[in-house]
Amino acid sequence: MGASGGIGQPMSLLLKLNPRISHLSLYDIVHTPGVAADLSHCSTKAKVTGHMGPDQLKACLEGCDIVVIPAGVPRKPGMTRDDLFNTNASIVRDLAEACSKFCPEAILCIISNPVNSTVPIASEVLQKAGVYNRNKIFGVSTLDIVRSNTFIAQAKGLDVNQVNCPVVGGHSGVTIVPLISQCTPPVSFPQDEREKLIVRIQNAGTEVVEAKAGAGSATLSMAYAGARFTNSMLEALNGEEGIVECAYVRSDETEAKYFATPLLLGKNGLEKNLGLGKLLDYEADLIKKAMPELKKNIEKGEEFVNKKA
Ligand code: NAD
Ligand code: LMR
């Protein structure tokens, strides 16, 4: 949903390449007939259909196993992700409402920012509709892991395919907490380099927003990350064991109601929250620093859905 956008189009292309996908159902408020016609000519297995506008939500969503949502406006230089709230909150609320009606059993993967608030928004909507399953709603924070792996591999001259650095917390500024001490293979940095690396990971979205100079935020790397997360979810739904991804979910691991940690995925979505593991003191401090912002973002999302009309 948001299939015609900067993320939606390249992510749809990557998903069209996935032999596990039988039907790729594209929804947007603009351009989906064209995107679907174009994509449908690729000689891969997935059937492609395009759906445009709210009248076509039912046709788009019925029968879906996974719904991926990158609908909404991106940042411009000088904006925070929270500045997108006023526009994107109602977009995610309305799309979650449609999912609650037309595919209440589906897994929801939410990319639209501010993720720290949009996941609570979708969760509240599904609760109100009586179809909430906390194991089936994921805020996609995969891009933070992708970036951490890339930057660490570059710094240490490692094969990036072998690097895996968990990133926990949320998906904005200080709420993004890379756990470099849990990276595989193990890596170590002098403190000043480590601090610079953490700040770069936390600000990597802004790095792209500034480089694009008003033309949006990360799209290609997000399409890559979104396709990776969706592929992992599909593998898990199909019964493959040992599939682990970090994502932002309803959580009991910290005092924040929603929190990203490594998750074991399974046939029904989130199978087991693998938690924070052993933290170094500076990592525990980073998590502590993330809490006020994270809690504020969560409450803002919940209040948006529950406010009196
Ligand atoms: P974009 O403007 O290029 O595309 C957004 C698409 O959403 C457009 O095609 C638009 O028509 C569509 N849209 C708007 N309202 C809609 C609605 N009600 N229903 C369906 N579709 C609707 O933006 P983009 O660069 O693709 O970014 C999309 C979102 O993803 C932004 O909120 C951005 O901040 C976020 N994002 C998140 C991450 C992450 O790591 N989670 C990374 C990058 C971007
Ligand atoms: C990102 O991390 O690239 C996205 O959340 C988009 C943004 O606004 O930075």
Coordinates of N, CA and C and ligand atoms in Angstrom, one line a residue, residues 1-8 27-31 57 69-75 81 84 88 90-92 94-95 110-115 139-144 147 171 216-219 222, ligand 1:
M1 N 0.9 -1.2 0.0 CA 0.0 0.0 0.0 C 0.9 1.2 0.0
G2 N 0.7 2.1 -1.1 CA 1.7 3.1 -1.3 C 2.6 2.6 -2.4
A3 N 2.1 1.7 -3.3 CA 2.9 1.0 -4.2 C 3.4 1.8 -5.4
S4 N 2.9 3.0 -5.6 CA 3.4 3.8 -6.7 C 4.5 4.8 -6.3
G5 N 4.9 4.8 -5.0 CA 5.8 5.8 -4.5 C 7.2 5.4 -4.7
G6 N 8.1 6.3 -4.1 CA 9.5 6.1 -4.2 C 10.0 4.8 -3.6
I7 N 9.4 4.3 -2.5 CA 9.7 3.0 -2.0 C 8.9 1.9 -2.7
G8 N 7.6 2.3 -2.9 CA 6.6 1.3 -3.3 C 7.0 0.6 -4.7
Y27 N -1.6 -1.3 -4.2 CA -2.6 -0.3 -3.9 C -1.9 1.0 -3.8
D28 N -2.6 2.1 -4.3 CA -2.1 3.5 -4.1 C -3.3 4.3 -4.5
I29 N -3.2 5.6 -4.2 CA -4.3 6.5 -4.6 C -4.0 7.1 -6.0
V30 N -2.8 6.8 -6.5 CA -2.5 7.3 -7.9 C -1.6 6.2 -8.6
H31 N -1.8 6.2 -9.9 CA -0.8 5.5 -10.8 C -0.7 4.0 -10.7
L57 N -10.1 -0.9 -2.2 CA -9.4 -1.5 -1.1 C -9.8 -3.0 -0.9
I69 N 3.2 -1.6 4.1 CA 2.7 -0.3 4.0 C 3.8 0.8 4.0
P70 N 4.2 1.3 2.8 CA 5.0 2.5 2.7 C 4.2 3.7 2.2
A71 N 3.0 3.8 2.6 CA 2.1 4.9 2.1 C 2.4 6.1 3.0
G72 N 2.4 7.3 2.4 CA 2.6 8.5 3.2 C 3.7 9.4 2.7
V73 N 3.8 10.6 3.2 CA 4.8 11.6 2.8 C 6.2 11.3 3.4
P74 N 7.2 11.6 2.6 CA 8.6 11.5 3.2 C 9.1 12.8 3.7
R75 N 10.2 12.8 4.4 CA 10.8 14.1 5.0 C 11.5 14.9 3.9
R81 N 11.1 13.0 11.7 CA 10.1 12.0 11.3 C 8.8 12.4 12.0
L84 N 6.1 14.4 10.3 CA 5.2 13.7 9.3 C 3.9 13.2 9.9
N88 N 0.7 11.5 8.0 CA 0.8 10.1 7.8 C -0.1 9.3 8.8
S90 N -3.2 9.7 9.7 CA -4.5 9.3 9.2 C -4.5 8.4 8.1
I91 N -3.4 8.5 7.3 CA -3.2 7.5 6.2 C -3.1 6.1 6.7
V92 N -2.2 5.9 7.7 CA -2.0 4.6 8.3 C -3.3 4.1 9.0
D94 N -6.4 4.8 8.3 CA -7.4 4.4 7.4 C -7.0 3.1 6.7
L95 N -5.7 2.9 6.4 CA -5.3 1.6 5.8 C -5.4 0.5 6.7
I110 N 4.7 -2.2 8.7 CA 4.5 -0.8 8.5 C 5.9 -0.1 8.4
I111 N 6.0 0.6 7.2 CA 7.2 1.3 6.9 C 6.9 2.8 7.1
S112 N 5.7 3.3 6.9 CA 5.4 4.7 7.0 C 5.8 5.4 8.3
N113 N 6.5 6.5 8.1 CA 6.9 7.2 9.3 C 5.9 8.2 9.9
P114 N 6.0 8.5 11.2 CA 7.0 8.1 12.1 C 6.6 6.7 12.7
V115 N 7.5 5.7 12.3 CA 7.2 4.3 12.7 C 6.9 4.1 14.2
G139 N 6.7 -3.0 12.9 CA 7.3 -1.8 12.4 C 8.6 -2.1 11.7
V140 N 8.8 -1.8 10.4 CA 9.9 -2.2 9.7 C 11.1 -1.3 10.0
S141 N 12.1 -1.8 10.8 CA 13.3 -1.1 11.2 C 14.5 -1.7 10.5
T142 N 14.2 -2.6 9.5 CA 15.3 -3.3 8.9 C 16.4 -2.4 8.3
L143 N 16.0 -1.2 7.8 CA 17.0 -0.3 7.2 C 18.1 0.0 8.2
D144 N 17.7 0.1 9.5 CA 18.8 0.4 10.5 C 19.8 -0.7 10.6
R147 N 21.9 -0.7 7.4 CA 23.0 0.4 7.4 C 24.1 0.1 8.4
H171 N 12.6 3.8 15.6 CA 13.2 4.1 14.4 C 13.1 5.7 14.2
G216 N 13.0 14.0 -1.3 CA 12.5 12.8 -0.5 C 13.6 12.2 0.3
S217 N 13.3 11.0 0.8 CA 14.2 10.3 1.7 C 14.6 9.0 1.1
A218 N 15.2 8.1 1.9 CA 15.7 6.8 1.4 C 14.5 6.1 0.7
T219 N 14.7 5.7 -0.5 CA 13.7 4.9 -1.2 C 14.3 3.5 -1.7
M222 N 15.6 1.5 1.2 CA 14.4 1.1 2.0 C 13.6 -0.1 1.2
Ligands
NAD1 P1 6.5 8.8 -1.7 O1 5.9 10.1 -1.6 O2 7.5 8.7 -2.9 O3 5.5 7.7 -1.9 C1 4.4 7.6 -1.0 C2 3.2 6.9 -1.8 O4 2.1 6.8 -0.8 C3 2.7 7.8 -2.9 O5 2.7 7.0 -4.1 C4 1.4 8.2 -2.5 O6 0.4 8.4 -3.6 C5 1.0 7.1 -1.6 N1 -0.2 7.4 -0.7 C6 -0.5 8.6 -0.1 N2 -1.6 8.5 0.6 C7 -2.0 7.2 0.4 C8 -3.1 6.5 0.9 N3 -4.1 7.0 1.6 N4 -3.3 5.2 0.5 C9 -2.3 4.6 -0.3 N5 -1.2 5.2 -0.7 C10 -1.1 6.5 -0.4 O7 7.3 8.5 -0.3 P2 8.3 7.3 -0.1 O8 9.7 7.9 -0.2 O9 8.0 6.1 -0.8 O10 8.2 7.1 1.5 C11 7.0 6.6 2.1 C12 7.0 6.6 3.6 O11 8.0 5.7 4.0 C13 7.3 7.9 4.2 O12 6.5 8.1 5.3 C14 8.8 7.8 4.7 O13 9.1 8.6 5.8 C15 8.8 6.3 5.1 N6 10.1 5.7 5.2 C16 10.3 4.8 6.2 C17 11.5 4.1 6.3 C18 11.7 3.1 7.4 O14 12.9 2.7 7.6 N7 10.7 2.6 8.0 C19 12.5 4.4 5.4 C20 12.3 5.3 4.3 C21 11.1 5.9 4.3

